[in-house]
Amino acid sequence: MNIKKSILIRVRVAFLLVCLFACAIVYKVVYIQFLDGQKWKSISKERRIFYKPVLATRGNIYSDNGSILATSLPFYRVAFDPTVAKAEVFNSGVDSLALLLSRFYGDKSEEYYRRKMKNARHSGRRYIRMSSRQINYQDKKMMARWPIFREGKNRGGVIFEKVEKRFKPFGMLAERTIGFINEDKNGAGLEYSFNSSLTGTDGEALFERIAGGSKPIYDGTEVKPKHGYDIKTTLDINLQDVAENALYKALEKTNAEYGTVILMEVKTGEIKAIANLGKTKGGYIEDYNYAVGSQGRTEPGSTFKLASMMALFEHAPQIKLTDTIDTGNGTYRIKNTTMSDSHHGGFGKITVKEVFEKSSNIGVAKLMEQYFSNDQRAYVDYLHKFGLSSTLGFQMDGEARPYMKSPEDKNWYGTTLTSMAIGYELKLSPLQTLAFYNAVANNGVKIQPIIVKEISKEDNVIQSFQTRVLNEKVCSDETLKRLKEMLEGVVERGTARNISSPDYKVAGKTGTARKVKNGRYVREYSTSFVGYFPADNPKYSCIVIIDSPRGVNVYGGDVAAPVFKELADKVYARDLAMHKPMHARVVPNKDSMPQVPAGSFEDLSLICNRIGVSSHANNVEEDWVKVSPKRRSLNFDPNPVLQGQVPDVTGMTLRDALFILGNQHLEVRVEGVGKRVQRQSKTPGTDIDKDKTITITLS
């Protein structure tokens, strides 16, 4: 066989193989398309159609009076299926729609949107997103009336994809307490702690994968989501605002690192305000919950002396407040360390009561050595009995665990007893310290603080929360009596006498603890004041912490106590139940009417009844009234106080005027001397403008 014939045979064989391969491909195509086509179509459909969760609407968070602290607002992304609309509808409306979209979004030209929609329709694309920008509900209603879109989803092809965003109507107020939760289910505050209640149960619906995304298919098989429950907190918005403002001013003034304030009702344990502000480059923000978390757990300093004195009186009830202790010249050697008092030159010989009022470290240390040096375990056992070594079981996640040594520990030194007695070598969170002071105010009953009152669905309460008693009696009544007397003495004569008020009594204790850096105590301080008011009938307890203040005066009485007073003054001004009752001093002349131009309807009615003056109310449903004399009686006419409008306080007492104007968030300037308001700088009934300063003149 010659070479030419051999090549020809090979070519013919190769051609035959190619033909056979081509026939096989044709056969396979025909087989897949016709014989096995249904199978692959169903597989394609299964992969194109899929179930996707429909997220439930997250529940709301409310304040104690029902004001919304956090809610979910609906936003929308606008998508479009340009193949749905009929040709005449699409062609007649596409130009106008493109113009409206260009003007609304302001990011692309009219020609861009026209070409985008036409090209998608021509190529058969069933899903295009008009913009990444989200719109609100009002924008959605407006766009639903535009050309093509007005035909709706089924005939016009418009798709409004709902996206919910968390919104806080009061902005950054109580921001860290309200908290957050991210996509990874991590977070902080109430949003995180009550996520299981707030989040609800997601639904499910069919979606179809199409070019550029997916779109829902409503075929009746979808499962509707069950929306989350609402939670009602104990927070008072007005007091929260006052607490944050007072704390912010103190932090700015002292250039401190961070601060926290907690205001709590004594009997109920309900937290009415909880503010946390930390220093950043841009100022102070709520960056961490120092009131509860581990970063706020510090050595309490002198505020812990209340626990030491409680242990002392329980252990040695024979001690009298009038017993004397020689504190010397202000320094005292204990083992290999020297303890000192803040007062230069020392306090000399002072009573047990003065030891507490003047916050003498040496006085407390000597008392501890005298009564506990031979049984140091007994002192620690008292602290455990008071509940100071245990967490409170607070409703929010992240509560720090107290740190407290025991004599059996390796790091229990010869000076540990006296150090602990004045608030060192142990750590508590501000909330744990407040709960202990609150127990003293509450006649020895230690209760669990709460911040959430109930979980509800619409008007139906799903779960309610009541404060739990942690210790029915932390100490004896005799010990309580002594402690209360000393706490009141701190404000009347001691380290916090600068916050004494003529209107109500305050009981509390200052604290100034040195900070530890690199294992050594440095000249930086954590300052504090914790107490309760009114001292003779406690209604509120409060703690203020200012960490690392800078300046000349960096003690608790100078830095933290004024914040306490500002908050307490505002609370007292707005809580009429705390005010002392008014008693008539003289019997009035029945022929002349009392000169009372305006005031509280309830108070004035009570006074008229007590002193025998006839009064008439003209359809009064308001708390405040104007008074006009008529013959031998007084007429009460409504004097409404409307939110957002300047109230009429002329004729009122200064106290009533401050209460009303303060509730309207107005900054008040007082001129003149007298008992009642003669005139005011802003016209009653007008809207409150940006300048919230109002001047009232007394006469």
XYZ file of C-alpha atoms in Angstrom:
699
model
C 0.000 0.000 0.000
C 1.450 3.289 -1.057
C 1.550 6.347 1.132
C -1.175 8.207 -0.829
C -3.701 5.411 -0.365
C -2.860 5.137 3.342
C -3.485 8.834 3.901
C -6.803 8.651 2.063
C -8.019 5.777 4.266
C -7.087 7.692 7.403
C -8.933 10.789 6.234
C -12.054 8.744 5.485
C -11.908 7.097 8.937
C -11.488 10.473 10.638
C -14.389 11.926 8.653
C -16.553 8.939 9.590
C -15.729 9.432 13.294
C -16.546 13.134 13.110
C -19.865 12.322 11.479
C -20.666 9.735 14.111
C -19.779 12.264 16.862
C -21.970 14.910 15.248
C -24.842 12.461 14.998
C -24.399 11.621 18.668
C -24.597 15.320 19.584
C -27.723 15.795 17.492
C -29.251 12.726 19.072
C -28.431 13.975 22.573
C -29.871 17.416 21.846
C -33.068 15.878 20.513
C -33.241 13.502 23.461
C -32.760 16.277 26.060
C -35.074 18.688 24.270
C -37.962 16.376 23.564
C -37.650 13.009 25.276
C -36.062 14.201 28.572
C -37.096 17.861 28.381
C -39.807 17.767 31.024
C -37.364 16.485 33.595
C -34.883 19.290 33.033
C -37.608 21.912 32.901
C -38.825 20.842 36.312
C -35.278 20.913 37.669
C -34.793 24.398 36.208
C -38.046 25.540 37.766
C -37.078 24.079 41.140
C -33.828 25.984 41.079
C -35.445 29.188 39.859
C -38.316 29.105 42.347
C -37.333 29.129 45.981
C -38.742 29.939 49.408
C -37.440 33.016 51.101
C -38.162 34.234 54.666
C -40.393 37.278 55.078
C -39.049 39.176 58.064
C -41.416 40.006 60.906
C -41.825 43.583 62.075
C -39.803 44.174 65.221
C -41.702 45.223 68.333
C -41.618 48.716 69.808
C -39.870 49.886 72.957
C -41.870 52.341 75.090
C -41.171 54.634 78.037
C -43.221 54.487 81.225
C -45.912 56.820 79.810
C -46.176 55.110 76.430
C -43.795 57.356 74.474
C -41.990 55.402 71.766
C -38.273 54.965 72.426
C -37.603 52.687 69.448
C -39.766 51.498 66.579
C -39.441 49.960 63.117
C -40.370 52.229 60.225
C -41.094 50.882 56.727
C -38.806 51.954 53.914
C -38.861 50.693 50.355
C -36.600 49.924 47.408
C -38.201 50.570 44.031
C -37.864 47.785 41.441
C -39.578 47.336 38.082
C -40.602 44.514 35.761
C -40.810 46.324 32.377
C -42.272 43.269 30.592
C -45.577 43.354 32.506
C -47.177 46.523 31.132
C -49.001 46.474 27.801
C -47.224 48.091 24.885
C -49.490 51.134 24.724
C -49.216 51.703 28.481
C -45.435 51.351 28.468
C -44.829 53.462 25.364
C -47.133 56.267 26.440
C -45.731 56.494 29.962
C -42.048 55.646 29.766
C -40.891 59.205 28.924
C -42.847 60.804 31.773
C -41.763 58.073 34.192
C -38.102 58.558 33.244
C -38.395 62.308 33.855
C -40.027 61.807 37.260
C -37.420 59.240 38.336
C -34.579 61.538 37.284
C -36.022 64.468 39.212
C -36.812 62.386 42.302
C -33.496 60.549 42.710
C -31.362 63.338 41.222
C -28.536 60.940 40.437
C -29.046 60.081 36.744
C -30.435 61.812 33.683
C -33.876 61.348 32.183
C -32.276 59.640 29.178
C -30.496 57.151 31.459
C -33.754 55.940 33.029
C -35.575 55.847 29.669
C -32.829 53.732 28.099
C -32.605 51.495 31.168
C -36.320 50.643 31.062
C -36.522 50.235 27.266
C -33.452 48.050 27.051
C -34.702 45.823 29.874
C -38.107 45.430 28.178
C -36.501 44.683 24.824
C -34.204 42.015 26.294
C -36.973 40.482 28.389
C -35.441 41.306 31.769
C -38.118 40.957 34.396
C -36.423 42.742 37.246
C -34.463 45.986 37.386
C -33.804 48.063 40.513
C -34.400 51.732 39.808
C -31.998 52.979 42.513
C -30.210 51.751 45.604
C -31.736 54.632 47.551
C -34.570 53.720 49.923
C -37.784 55.725 50.072
C -40.292 56.272 52.873
C -43.995 55.491 52.912
C -45.062 58.945 51.730
C -42.680 58.716 48.769
C -44.098 55.283 47.999
C -47.656 56.655 47.909
C -46.528 59.439 45.582
C -44.631 57.126 43.196
C -47.578 54.723 43.067
C -49.466 57.466 41.174
C -46.815 57.901 38.466
C -47.289 56.707 34.848
C -47.029 52.908 34.400
C -46.534 52.527 38.181
C -50.164 53.551 38.726
C -51.222 50.303 37.044
C -49.888 48.421 40.053
C -47.682 45.359 40.372
C -49.653 42.955 38.181
C -50.389 45.309 35.281
C -47.692 47.941 35.627
C -44.786 45.907 36.947
C -43.804 48.196 39.843
C -42.304 46.374 42.838
C -41.970 48.141 46.203
C -39.635 45.981 48.284
C -40.209 46.657 51.976
C -37.151 47.255 54.153
C -37.563 48.074 57.862
C -35.254 50.391 59.743
C -35.015 50.948 63.482
C -35.922 54.516 64.393
C -35.500 56.315 67.729
C -37.828 59.328 67.971
C -35.820 60.876 70.824
C -32.522 60.602 68.976
C -29.576 59.725 71.185
C -31.564 59.877 74.431
C -30.895 56.674 76.408
C -29.190 55.345 73.288
C -27.029 52.722 74.966
C -29.819 51.596 77.274
C -32.138 51.073 74.300
C -29.192 49.441 72.558
C -28.984 47.700 69.211
C -28.742 44.329 67.522
C -26.846 43.665 64.307
C -27.221 41.124 61.517
C -25.078 38.626 63.425
C -27.532 38.828 66.374
C -24.908 40.539 68.496
C -25.731 43.754 70.286
C -26.337 45.523 73.576
C -29.035 47.078 75.726
C -32.741 46.304 75.664
C -32.736 45.493 71.951
C -30.303 42.645 72.616
C -31.549 41.542 76.041
C -35.178 41.258 74.883
C -34.445 40.241 71.303
C -36.416 36.996 71.542
C -39.567 38.969 72.415
C -39.010 41.891 70.074
C -37.996 39.945 66.981
C -41.220 37.987 66.326
C -41.471 34.998 63.952
C -40.540 35.317 60.290
C -42.949 34.242 57.582
C -42.171 32.572 54.258
C -43.021 33.202 50.599
C -42.092 31.961 47.123
C -39.611 34.018 45.133
C -38.445 33.640 41.524
C -34.845 34.148 40.498
C -34.639 36.529 37.608
C -31.894 38.557 36.019
C -30.710 41.158 38.488
C -32.346 39.672 41.564
C -35.569 37.982 42.599
C -39.214 38.869 42.862
C -42.024 37.466 45.037
C -44.672 35.085 43.729
C -47.963 35.336 45.580
C -49.618 31.973 45.003
C -51.450 31.571 48.308
C -48.809 29.353 49.906
C -47.039 32.192 51.693
C -46.903 32.160 55.504
C -47.486 35.532 57.107
C -44.937 36.658 59.681
C -45.885 37.052 63.340
C -44.749 40.467 64.421
C -42.670 40.966 67.562
C -43.981 41.886 70.987
C -43.649 45.390 72.429
C -41.830 46.087 75.677
C -42.711 48.877 78.115
C -39.846 50.220 80.168
C -39.794 52.097 83.467
C -37.855 55.027 81.965
C -39.237 58.544 82.315
C -38.295 60.536 79.204
C -38.250 63.901 80.989
C -36.056 62.651 83.838
C -33.817 60.837 81.361
C -33.298 64.114 79.513
C -32.487 65.965 82.740
C -30.054 63.242 83.848
C -28.170 63.237 80.542
C -27.957 67.035 80.356
C -26.730 67.371 83.942
C -24.162 64.613 83.422
C -22.981 66.073 80.104
C -22.373 69.508 81.628
C -20.388 68.021 84.517
C -18.238 65.917 82.203
C -17.457 68.862 79.937
C -16.678 71.104 82.889
C -14.228 68.633 84.425
C -12.932 67.054 81.189
C -13.620 63.633 82.739
C -13.301 60.271 80.991
C -16.846 59.036 81.505
C -19.849 59.337 83.765
C -23.041 57.548 84.691
C -26.269 58.433 86.500
C -29.029 56.098 87.719
C -32.300 57.316 89.218
C -34.538 54.687 90.822
C -37.805 54.605 92.750
C -37.161 53.385 96.280
C -40.260 51.241 96.810
C -40.699 49.762 93.326
C -37.098 49.449 92.153
C -38.152 50.989 88.831
C -35.299 52.779 87.080
C -36.583 56.158 85.903
C -33.358 57.354 84.259
C -30.037 55.752 83.376
C -27.424 57.861 81.587
C -23.981 56.770 80.379
C -21.575 59.121 78.594
C -18.018 58.365 77.525
C -15.378 60.683 76.116
C -14.535 60.544 72.405
C -12.698 62.844 70.021
C -15.996 64.451 69.081
C -17.286 64.960 72.625
C -19.308 62.699 74.925
C -21.574 59.949 73.645
C -23.350 56.866 75.015
C -20.655 54.391 74.047
C -21.005 51.859 76.882
C -23.365 50.993 79.741
C -21.031 51.912 82.601
C -23.917 51.698 85.069
C -24.233 47.934 84.647
C -21.293 46.494 82.687
C -17.797 45.390 83.648
C -16.087 48.576 82.422
C -18.059 50.527 85.012
C -17.187 48.091 87.803
C -14.667 49.981 89.936
C -13.422 50.337 93.484
C -16.243 52.368 95.046
C -14.157 54.292 97.549
C -15.851 56.050 100.436
C -19.406 55.215 99.378
C -18.588 51.687 100.565
C -18.127 52.996 104.102
C -21.892 52.636 104.535
C -21.505 48.847 104.236
C -18.601 48.879 106.689
C -20.569 50.883 109.228
C -23.558 48.580 108.793
C -21.333 45.581 109.504
C -19.825 47.398 112.496
C -23.188 48.214 114.101
C -24.506 44.710 113.484
C -21.376 43.175 114.981
C -21.086 45.562 117.932
C -24.523 47.071 118.648
C -23.188 48.691 121.825
C -21.369 51.321 119.749
C -22.949 54.775 119.994
C -22.777 57.522 117.408
C -21.406 59.793 120.142
C -18.427 57.496 120.891
C -15.125 59.156 119.991
C -12.210 58.059 117.803
C -8.821 59.753 117.766
C -7.904 60.165 114.082
C -4.708 62.032 114.965
C -2.977 64.413 112.582
C -4.336 62.859 109.410
C -1.899 59.978 108.865
C -1.960 56.467 110.264
C 0.536 53.636 109.802
C -0.979 50.205 109.064
C 1.584 47.414 108.589
C 3.900 48.707 105.861
C 1.532 51.343 104.422
C 0.384 54.790 105.482
C -3.274 55.757 105.388
C -4.268 59.400 105.282
C -7.357 61.604 105.485
C -8.250 64.197 102.886
C -8.262 67.010 105.477
C -4.782 68.463 105.885
C -3.658 68.139 109.500
C -6.272 65.549 110.356
C -9.554 65.731 112.244
C -8.210 64.907 115.708
C -10.683 63.343 118.126
C -14.131 63.040 116.549
C -17.324 61.054 117.135
C -18.332 57.924 115.218
C -20.992 59.988 113.495
C -18.408 62.595 112.432
C -16.121 59.846 111.150
C -18.790 59.071 108.581
C -19.869 62.661 107.906
C -16.292 63.845 107.344
C -15.416 60.575 105.545
C -12.370 59.897 107.717
C -10.426 56.911 106.362
C -8.430 56.678 109.568
C -11.532 56.693 111.742
C -13.130 53.831 109.789
C -9.844 51.865 109.724
C -9.389 52.143 113.481
C -12.957 50.977 114.121
C -12.400 47.977 111.828
C -9.161 47.069 113.586
C -10.789 47.387 116.985
C -13.764 45.137 116.259
C -12.732 42.860 113.372
C -8.956 42.373 113.506
C -9.353 39.069 115.403
C -12.194 37.835 113.192
C -11.742 39.257 109.720
C -13.916 36.519 108.271
C -16.884 37.938 110.199
C -16.559 41.259 108.351
C -16.626 39.534 104.944
C -19.560 37.364 106.042
C -21.551 40.519 106.767
C -20.832 41.794 103.251
C -22.097 38.508 101.827
C -25.192 38.752 104.011
C -25.885 42.234 102.640
C -25.786 40.738 99.137
C -22.780 42.784 98.032
C -20.920 39.779 96.617
C -23.775 38.675 94.335
C -25.219 39.994 91.098
C -28.688 41.525 91.125
C -30.064 39.398 88.292
C -30.768 42.571 86.335
C -33.030 42.307 83.288
C -30.376 43.526 80.852
C -27.523 41.274 79.754
C -23.970 42.150 80.724
C -24.285 42.801 84.459
C -20.809 42.766 85.990
C -20.062 40.315 88.778
C -18.862 41.938 92.028
C -15.274 41.285 93.012
C -14.699 40.691 96.706
C -11.820 39.060 98.540
C -11.947 36.497 101.362
C -9.421 35.927 104.170
C -8.659 32.510 102.622
C -7.444 34.086 99.372
C -3.715 34.279 98.644
C -3.994 37.999 97.932
C -5.551 38.769 101.323
C -2.903 40.930 102.964
C -2.438 42.432 106.398
C -3.934 45.701 105.124
C -6.839 44.209 103.183
C -9.384 44.527 106.006
C -8.853 48.260 106.432
C -8.560 48.808 102.663
C -11.865 47.078 101.984
C -13.501 49.031 104.788
C -12.881 52.300 102.906
C -13.805 50.917 99.495
C -10.581 49.494 98.031
C -9.488 45.972 97.007
C -13.057 45.200 95.895
C -15.181 46.186 92.903
C -18.874 46.921 92.390
C -20.911 48.300 89.517
C -22.806 51.569 90.108
C -26.146 49.735 89.949
C -25.041 47.291 92.661
C -23.949 50.133 94.924
C -27.237 51.958 94.348
C -29.276 48.845 95.158
C -27.529 48.648 98.541
C -28.221 52.302 99.390
C -31.779 51.853 98.183
C -32.191 49.061 100.747
C -31.346 51.514 103.533
C -33.860 54.018 102.148
C -36.417 51.190 101.884
C -36.219 50.347 105.593
C -33.834 47.464 105.079
C -35.662 45.702 102.230
C -33.258 45.096 99.365
C -35.067 44.769 96.052
C -34.062 43.929 92.523
C -33.964 46.963 90.207
C -36.106 46.616 87.075
C -36.165 48.514 83.793
C -38.887 46.610 81.879
C -42.428 46.534 83.281
C -44.230 44.402 80.719
C -44.194 42.639 77.380
C -47.342 43.138 75.352
C -49.000 42.519 72.015
C -51.163 45.481 71.098
C -53.311 45.939 74.242
C -52.776 42.430 75.601
C -50.123 42.000 78.291
C -48.131 38.847 77.585
C -45.840 39.086 80.608
C -45.508 41.599 83.413
C -42.534 42.119 85.715
C -42.535 43.051 89.372
C -39.510 43.799 91.461
C -38.242 40.853 93.448
C -37.164 41.053 97.096
C -33.519 39.994 97.347
C -33.204 40.429 101.107
C -36.156 41.084 103.389
C -33.981 42.730 106.031
C -30.331 43.589 105.428
C -29.858 44.734 109.020
C -31.652 45.568 112.259
C -33.925 48.576 112.701
C -31.534 50.090 115.221
C -28.673 49.882 112.714
C -30.877 51.446 110.037
C -31.751 54.337 112.322
C -28.071 55.095 112.933
C -27.143 54.797 109.267
C -29.928 57.141 108.155
C -28.873 59.711 110.721
C -25.281 59.581 109.478
C -26.309 59.773 105.806
C -28.387 62.870 106.505
C -25.470 64.345 108.458
C -23.195 64.040 105.397
C -25.436 66.515 103.534
C -26.248 68.737 106.512
C -22.735 69.090 107.973
C -20.333 66.814 106.112
C -18.655 66.391 102.732
C -21.837 67.099 100.748
C -23.223 70.103 102.603
C -22.970 72.076 99.329
C -26.085 70.243 98.016
C -28.290 70.753 101.062
C -31.740 71.992 100.044
C -34.200 74.115 102.056
C -37.144 72.429 100.308
C -36.398 68.765 100.984
C -33.899 66.649 102.892
C -31.198 64.622 101.169
C -29.293 61.658 102.608
C -26.190 60.292 100.932
C -22.467 59.713 100.845
C -19.622 61.069 98.747
C -16.856 58.916 97.339
C -13.411 59.653 95.919
C -11.389 56.581 94.982
C -7.885 56.633 93.531
C -7.469 54.828 90.224
C -5.089 51.982 89.490
C -2.800 52.134 86.460
C -0.110 49.565 85.707
C -0.708 47.974 89.097
C -0.189 51.167 91.104
C -2.519 53.806 92.541
C -2.131 57.134 90.758
C -3.427 60.679 91.288
C -6.547 60.092 89.237
C -9.914 59.558 90.863
C -13.320 58.010 90.398
C -15.708 60.408 92.135
C -19.225 59.545 93.225
C -22.263 60.493 95.220
C -25.060 58.098 96.105
C -28.112 58.722 98.233
C -31.854 59.194 98.392
C -34.491 61.911 98.806
C -36.602 63.183 100.486
C -34.703 61.735 103.414
C -37.682 61.789 105.789
C -39.876 59.842 103.321
C -37.604 58.404 100.615
C -39.107 58.195 97.138
C -36.041 58.193 94.883
C -32.511 56.893 95.180
C -29.741 58.011 92.858
C -26.062 57.439 92.112
C -23.689 59.651 90.136
C -20.228 58.546 88.992
C -17.728 60.937 87.344
C -14.551 59.104 86.356
C -11.149 60.821 86.164
C -12.212 64.481 86.463
C -9.491 67.065 85.889
C -9.107 70.348 87.700
C -8.540 71.746 91.177
C -11.551 70.233 92.953
C -11.788 66.538 92.092
C -13.648 65.150 95.101
C -17.042 63.482 95.020
C -18.704 66.360 96.867
C -17.388 68.878 94.320
C -17.935 66.905 91.109
C -20.608 64.213 91.455
C -22.847 65.645 94.197
C -23.920 68.751 92.190
C -25.200 66.476 89.409
C -27.268 64.631 92.014
C -28.681 67.932 93.279
C -29.610 69.194 89.800
C -31.482 66.002 89.054
C -33.119 65.909 92.500
C -34.255 69.539 92.170
C -35.929 68.815 88.838
C -37.594 65.701 90.215
C -38.853 67.619 93.224
C -40.164 70.496 91.078
C -42.282 68.213 88.898
C -43.511 65.829 91.597
C -46.204 67.685 93.543
C -46.719 64.703 95.836
C -43.278 65.351 97.347
C -44.108 68.931 98.277
C -44.997 69.804 101.828
C -48.717 70.481 102.324
C -49.797 74.079 102.670
C -51.595 75.008 105.892
C -53.652 78.131 106.463
C -51.998 80.276 109.134
C -54.853 82.725 109.751
C -58.613 82.668 109.443
C -59.480 84.800 106.412
C -61.830 87.741 106.469
C -65.004 86.381 104.887
C -65.744 89.836 103.385
C -62.508 89.815 101.337
C -61.433 87.117 98.928
C -57.914 85.615 98.891
C -55.695 87.128 96.192
C -54.799 83.966 94.289
C -54.607 84.736 90.542
C -53.602 81.245 89.335
C -52.350 77.850 90.418
C -53.041 74.129 90.724
C -56.753 73.307 90.624
C -56.335 70.496 93.156
C -54.338 72.615 95.621
C -56.582 75.672 95.366
C -59.750 73.612 95.778
C -58.286 71.993 98.889
C -57.308 75.350 100.374
C -60.730 76.869 99.714
C -62.415 73.915 101.399
C -60.074 74.109 104.383
C -60.529 77.848 104.988
C -64.226 77.917 104.146
C -64.185 79.975 100.946
C -66.792 79.152 98.301
C -65.379 78.198 94.894
C -66.870 77.302 91.533
C -65.212 75.379 88.714
C -66.281 76.224 85.166
C -65.913 72.940 83.251
C -62.431 72.472 84.615
C -60.695 69.342 83.325
C -57.197 70.819 83.443
C -54.617 70.577 86.228
C -54.046 74.355 86.190
C -56.555 77.204 86.527
C -56.956 80.967 86.502
C -58.845 82.445 89.474
C -61.286 85.334 89.395
C -63.227 86.629 92.472
C -67.001 86.906 92.135
C -68.893 88.395 95.045
C -68.033 86.090 97.963
C -66.671 83.178 95.963
C -63.838 82.297 93.607
C -64.302 81.133 90.028
C -61.834 78.646 88.570
C -61.350 78.845 84.795
C -59.205 76.369 82.793
C -55.609 77.375 82.122
C -54.503 74.564 79.759
C -50.851 73.636 79.320
C -50.366 72.365 75.759
C -47.262 70.543 74.584
C -45.159 72.688 72.267
C -46.841 75.960 73.293
C -45.763 78.633 75.763
C -47.915 78.229 78.930
C -49.413 81.137 80.861
C -47.745 81.203 84.296
C -48.649 84.768 85.299
C -50.129 84.864 88.777
C -48.576 81.547 89.783
C -46.064 80.915 92.528
C -42.451 80.567 91.458
C -42.480 76.846 92.302
C -45.540 76.147 90.129
C -44.140 78.260 87.293
C -40.801 76.444 87.349
C -42.577 73.092 87.350
C -44.745 73.933 84.296
C -42.017 75.675 82.298
C -39.522 72.922 83.087
C -41.917 70.292 81.733
C -42.102 72.327 78.506
C -38.268 72.118 78.295
C -37.905 75.892 78.655
C -34.831 77.458 80.259
C -36.125 79.848 82.940
C -34.564 83.126 84.023
C -36.026 84.759 87.130
C -36.020 88.501 87.757
C -37.289 90.482 90.714
C -38.304 89.410 94.197
C -41.724 88.262 95.257
C -44.110 85.376 95.679
C -45.850 85.316 92.296
C -45.102 85.783 88.623
C -46.113 89.245 87.452
C -45.171 88.873 83.770
C -43.362 86.575 81.326
C -41.218 87.361 78.282
C -42.926 84.934 75.862
C -46.554 85.312 74.846
C -48.795 82.517 76.181
C -50.232 80.211 73.539
C -47.501 80.817 70.945
C -45.388 77.956 69.640
C -42.109 77.336 71.433
C -39.310 78.399 69.069
C -35.635 77.487 68.953
C -34.849 80.057 71.654
C -36.125 78.148 74.670
C -35.156 80.826 77.200
C -38.035 82.521 78.995
C -37.768 85.299 81.576
C -40.325 85.587 84.368
C -40.603 88.612 86.655
C -41.731 88.231 90.266
C -43.616 90.750 92.328
